[in-house]
């Protein structure tokens, strides 16, 4: 289990720093409580990670479901009602796995996988440019073309020109330089640079910069640019952040339609990501797709029961 801990530990820290703002941002873009994104990230990492046969796949709340979640919460009459659909969606995924429906994943043409990865890459680059320069009007994790702030992906780029934050831009340039230098030059210079990951160094550099320039108005980072994690004041406050499904609405046909939609979209997105991550894996491991569906279904059932968003395997965190 701990055979590759030297590589797994720094990688897990990097995944944490990538996943945390995404979990919160996707929850915000979905119109759900921020804590629900954290729950989904935790369940996806621990439960799905333990049950999945994938060695490098990372699961959690996905941007691909944000639009479905946003509409469903309104149509179903509240977040607690929506959680019923999440639980049922997980049950349907278990049925998919038991029926060996995961075999569909083996029939996706390589061109589809490459096209998906290319499309995701372009979207990520375009969506990260405003955040790179410190313009955070649209929440991190919103990958839709029409954004929750009323703009679209391209108009947001134009707005960024007039809203550049010097401190954020400096961190962005330094972090990007570290990533490029680490992967192209330093990683070949010795075991230390292979053990310590470039993304982790970039994150640490950003944290150090924030504390050093905290008192500077020009070069400092405004609090609005920081990741806002819901922090409970006491044990009761922590427990009150959990939401539980209202099973009194289980007879509502719209609940079942939403559940089937979640199960279908989450399963297809997971299977596509499984194929993509297997192709990225240098060891060429093959993920058992039926087991993956069973793991995802279990994760969604648990996530829905304690107030979390739907879960899928996510290519951004996995890569």
Tab-separated table of N, CA and C in Angstrom, residues 1-65:
chain	number	residue	atom	x	y	z
A	1	UNK	N	0.830	-1.213	0.000
A	1	UNK	CA	0.000	0.000	0.000
A	1	UNK	C	0.864	1.262	0.000
A	2	UNK	N	1.979	1.219	0.782
A	2	UNK	CA	2.836	2.387	0.899
A	2	UNK	C	4.100	2.251	0.055
A	3	UNK	N	4.046	1.375	-0.938
A	3	UNK	CA	5.216	1.108	-1.766
A	3	UNK	C	5.683	2.357	-2.501
A	4	UNK	N	4.720	3.172	-2.950
A	4	UNK	CA	5.063	4.355	-3.751
A	4	UNK	C	4.775	5.647	-2.978
A	5	UNK	N	4.903	5.596	-1.653
A	5	UNK	CA	4.547	6.749	-0.832
A	5	UNK	C	5.373	7.989	-1.169
A	6	UNK	N	6.624	7.790	-1.623
A	6	UNK	CA	7.473	8.941	-1.962
A	6	UNK	C	6.910	9.744	-3.126
A	7	UNK	N	6.212	9.064	-4.019
A	7	UNK	CA	5.577	9.762	-5.144
A	7	UNK	C	4.138	10.140	-4.807
A	8	UNK	N	3.457	9.259	-4.070
A	8	UNK	CA	2.040	9.475	-3.775
A	8	UNK	C	1.810	10.669	-2.854
A	9	UNK	N	2.684	10.846	-1.864
A	9	UNK	CA	2.475	11.914	-0.884
A	9	UNK	C	2.525	13.307	-1.511
A	10	UNK	N	3.602	13.656	-2.251
A	10	UNK	CA	3.595	14.990	-2.877
A	10	UNK	C	2.492	15.132	-3.925
A	11	UNK	N	2.168	14.035	-4.629
A	11	UNK	CA	1.094	14.102	-5.626
A	11	UNK	C	-0.243	14.380	-4.954
A	12	UNK	N	-0.476	13.753	-3.792
A	12	UNK	CA	-1.736	13.952	-3.079
A	12	UNK	C	-1.880	15.387	-2.594
A	13	UNK	N	-0.767	15.994	-2.197
A	13	UNK	CA	-0.804	17.388	-1.749
A	13	UNK	C	-1.168	18.305	-2.914
A	14	UNK	N	-0.591	18.020	-4.083
A	14	UNK	CA	-0.905	18.810	-5.278
A	14	UNK	C	-2.382	18.662	-5.640
A	15	UNK	N	-2.879	17.426	-5.604
A	15	UNK	CA	-4.292	17.177	-5.911
A	15	UNK	C	-5.186	17.934	-4.928
A	16	UNK	N	-4.790	17.959	-3.658
A	16	UNK	CA	-5.565	18.688	-2.651
A	16	UNK	C	-5.679	20.165	-3.008
A	17	UNK	N	-4.549	20.773	-3.353
A	17	UNK	CA	-4.561	22.197	-3.665
A	17	UNK	C	-5.334	22.492	-4.958
A	18	UNK	N	-5.350	21.542	-5.888
A	18	UNK	CA	-6.126	21.712	-7.118
A	18	UNK	C	-7.610	21.492	-6.841
A	19	UNK	N	-7.916	20.453	-6.041
A	19	UNK	CA	-9.304	20.053	-5.829
A	19	UNK	C	-10.074	21.023	-4.941
A	20	UNK	N	-9.412	21.594	-3.928
A	20	UNK	CA	-10.126	22.437	-2.961
A	20	UNK	C	-10.866	23.605	-3.606
A	21	UNK	N	-10.191	24.453	-4.392
A	21	UNK	CA	-10.939	25.548	-5.029
A	21	UNK	C	-11.956	25.052	-6.052
A	22	UNK	N	-11.659	23.925	-6.720
A	22	UNK	CA	-12.615	23.384	-7.687
A	22	UNK	C	-13.881	22.887	-6.993
A	23	UNK	N	-13.729	22.210	-5.862
A	23	UNK	CA	-14.899	21.724	-5.121
A	23	UNK	C	-15.799	22.885	-4.698
A	24	UNK	N	-15.178	23.955	-4.191
A	24	UNK	CA	-15.943	25.123	-3.761
A	24	UNK	C	-16.543	25.864	-4.954
A	25	UNK	N	-15.748	25.999	-6.017
A	25	UNK	CA	-16.214	26.723	-7.202
A	25	UNK	C	-17.355	26.015	-7.898
A	26	UNK	N	-17.272	24.694	-8.008
A	26	UNK	CA	-18.342	23.927	-8.661
A	26	UNK	C	-19.619	23.990	-7.836
A	27	UNK	N	-19.488	23.956	-6.494
A	27	UNK	CA	-20.661	24.098	-5.631
A	27	UNK	C	-21.310	25.462	-5.835
A	28	UNK	N	-20.487	26.500	-5.921
A	28	UNK	CA	-20.994	27.850	-6.134
A	28	UNK	C	-21.678	27.963	-7.489
A	29	UNK	N	-21.040	27.412	-8.527
A	29	UNK	CA	-21.621	27.460	-9.875
A	29	UNK	C	-22.898	26.630	-9.968
A	30	UNK	N	-23.049	25.640	-9.072
A	30	UNK	CA	-24.221	24.766	-9.086
A	30	UNK	C	-25.383	25.335	-8.274
A	31	UNK	N	-25.133	26.424	-7.574
A	31	UNK	CA	-26.184	26.986	-6.725
A	31	UNK	C	-26.414	26.160	-5.473
A	32	UNK	N	-25.406	25.384	-5.060
A	32	UNK	CA	-25.498	24.517	-3.888
A	32	UNK	C	-24.660	25.092	-2.752
A	33	UNK	N	-24.890	24.653	-1.503
A	33	UNK	CA	-24.037	25.107	-0.398
A	33	UNK	C	-22.572	24.759	-0.657
A	34	UNK	N	-21.662	25.652	-0.295
A	34	UNK	CA	-20.238	25.417	-0.536
A	34	UNK	C	-19.760	24.134	0.141
A	35	UNK	N	-20.324	23.840	1.309
A	35	UNK	CA	-19.904	22.654	2.052
A	35	UNK	C	-20.208	21.375	1.275
A	36	UNK	N	-21.230	21.413	0.425
A	36	UNK	CA	-21.596	20.223	-0.355
A	36	UNK	C	-20.491	19.850	-1.336
A	37	UNK	N	-19.756	20.859	-1.834
A	37	UNK	CA	-18.637	20.580	-2.722
A	37	UNK	C	-17.498	19.896	-1.992
A	38	UNK	N	-17.249	20.331	-0.743
A	38	UNK	CA	-16.200	19.704	0.053
A	38	UNK	C	-16.558	18.254	0.390
A	39	UNK	N	-17.831	18.021	0.729
A	39	UNK	CA	-18.278	16.661	1.037
A	39	UNK	C	-18.039	15.746	-0.158
A	40	UNK	N	-18.429	16.213	-1.338
A	40	UNK	CA	-18.266	15.404	-2.551
A	40	UNK	C	-16.789	15.131	-2.828
A	41	UNK	N	-15.934	16.121	-2.586
A	41	UNK	CA	-14.504	15.935	-2.793
A	41	UNK	C	-13.919	14.914	-1.830
A	42	UNK	N	-14.368	14.960	-0.576
A	42	UNK	CA	-13.871	14.017	0.439
A	42	UNK	C	-14.350	12.600	0.141
A	43	UNK	N	-15.649	12.475	-0.157
A	43	UNK	CA	-16.200	11.148	-0.465
A	43	UNK	C	-15.561	10.586	-1.734
A	44	UNK	N	-15.389	11.440	-2.736
A	44	UNK	CA	-14.758	10.997	-3.979
A	44	UNK	C	-13.331	10.529	-3.764
A	45	UNK	N	-12.607	11.223	-2.892
A	45	UNK	CA	-11.222	10.859	-2.643
A	45	UNK	C	-11.066	9.612	-1.796
A	46	UNK	N	-11.854	9.515	-0.717
A	46	UNK	CA	-11.686	8.404	0.229
A	46	UNK	C	-12.485	7.173	-0.181
A	47	UNK	N	-13.788	7.355	-0.381
A	47	UNK	CA	-14.663	6.202	-0.656
A	47	UNK	C	-14.437	5.653	-2.063
A	48	UNK	N	-14.602	6.531	-3.067
A	48	UNK	CA	-14.433	6.072	-4.448
A	48	UNK	C	-12.984	5.654	-4.691
A	49	UNK	N	-12.045	6.421	-4.138
A	49	UNK	CA	-10.631	6.076	-4.303
A	49	UNK	C	-10.299	4.702	-3.757
A	50	UNK	N	-10.951	4.336	-2.631
A	50	UNK	CA	-10.684	3.036	-2.015
A	50	UNK	C	-11.331	1.888	-2.793
A	51	UNK	N	-12.505	2.136	-3.367
A	51	UNK	CA	-13.252	1.079	-4.048
A	51	UNK	C	-12.886	0.936	-5.522
A	52	UNK	N	-12.399	2.016	-6.121
A	52	UNK	CA	-12.097	2.017	-7.548
A	52	UNK	C	-10.896	1.134	-7.873
A	53	UNK	N	-10.900	0.606	-9.093
A	53	UNK	CA	-9.753	-0.164	-9.556
A	53	UNK	C	-8.745	0.689	-10.290
A	54	UNK	N	-9.018	1.989	-10.387
A	54	UNK	CA	-8.104	2.900	-11.067
A	54	UNK	C	-6.968	3.297	-10.139
A	55	UNK	N	-5.746	3.249	-10.632
A	55	UNK	CA	-4.588	3.586	-9.809
A	55	UNK	C	-4.282	5.074	-9.797
A	56	UNK	N	-4.808	5.813	-10.770
A	56	UNK	CA	-4.489	7.243	-10.826
A	56	UNK	C	-5.723	8.130	-10.945
A	57	UNK	N	-6.911	7.532	-11.075
A	57	UNK	CA	-8.126	8.325	-11.217
A	57	UNK	C	-8.509	9.024	-9.919
A	58	UNK	N	-8.900	10.284	-10.007
A	58	UNK	CA	-9.352	11.059	-8.851
A	58	UNK	C	-10.794	11.488	-9.090
A	59	UNK	N	-11.644	11.274	-8.105
A	59	UNK	CA	-13.069	11.577	-8.254
A	59	UNK	C	-13.491	12.719	-7.339
A	60	UNK	N	-14.580	13.367	-7.715
A	60	UNK	CA	-15.119	14.477	-6.931
A	60	UNK	C	-16.206	15.172	-7.721
A	61	UNK	N	-16.666	16.325	-7.259
A	61	UNK	CA	-17.690	17.065	-8.007
A	61	UNK	C	-17.143	17.522	-9.345
A	62	UNK	N	-17.964	17.440	-10.390
A	62	UNK	CA	-17.486	17.749	-11.738
A	62	UNK	C	-18.249	18.920	-12.337
A	63	UNK	N	-17.521	19.739	-13.093
A	63	UNK	CA	-18.135	20.899	-13.736
A	63	UNK	C	-19.188	20.479	-14.748
A	64	UNK	N	-19.037	19.284	-15.335
A	64	UNK	CA	-19.991	18.817	-16.334
A	64	UNK	C	-21.394	18.628	-15.806
A	65	UNK	N	-21.538	18.484	-14.482
A	65	UNK	CA	-22.851	18.296	-13.879
A	65	UNK	C	-23.406	19.583	-13.262
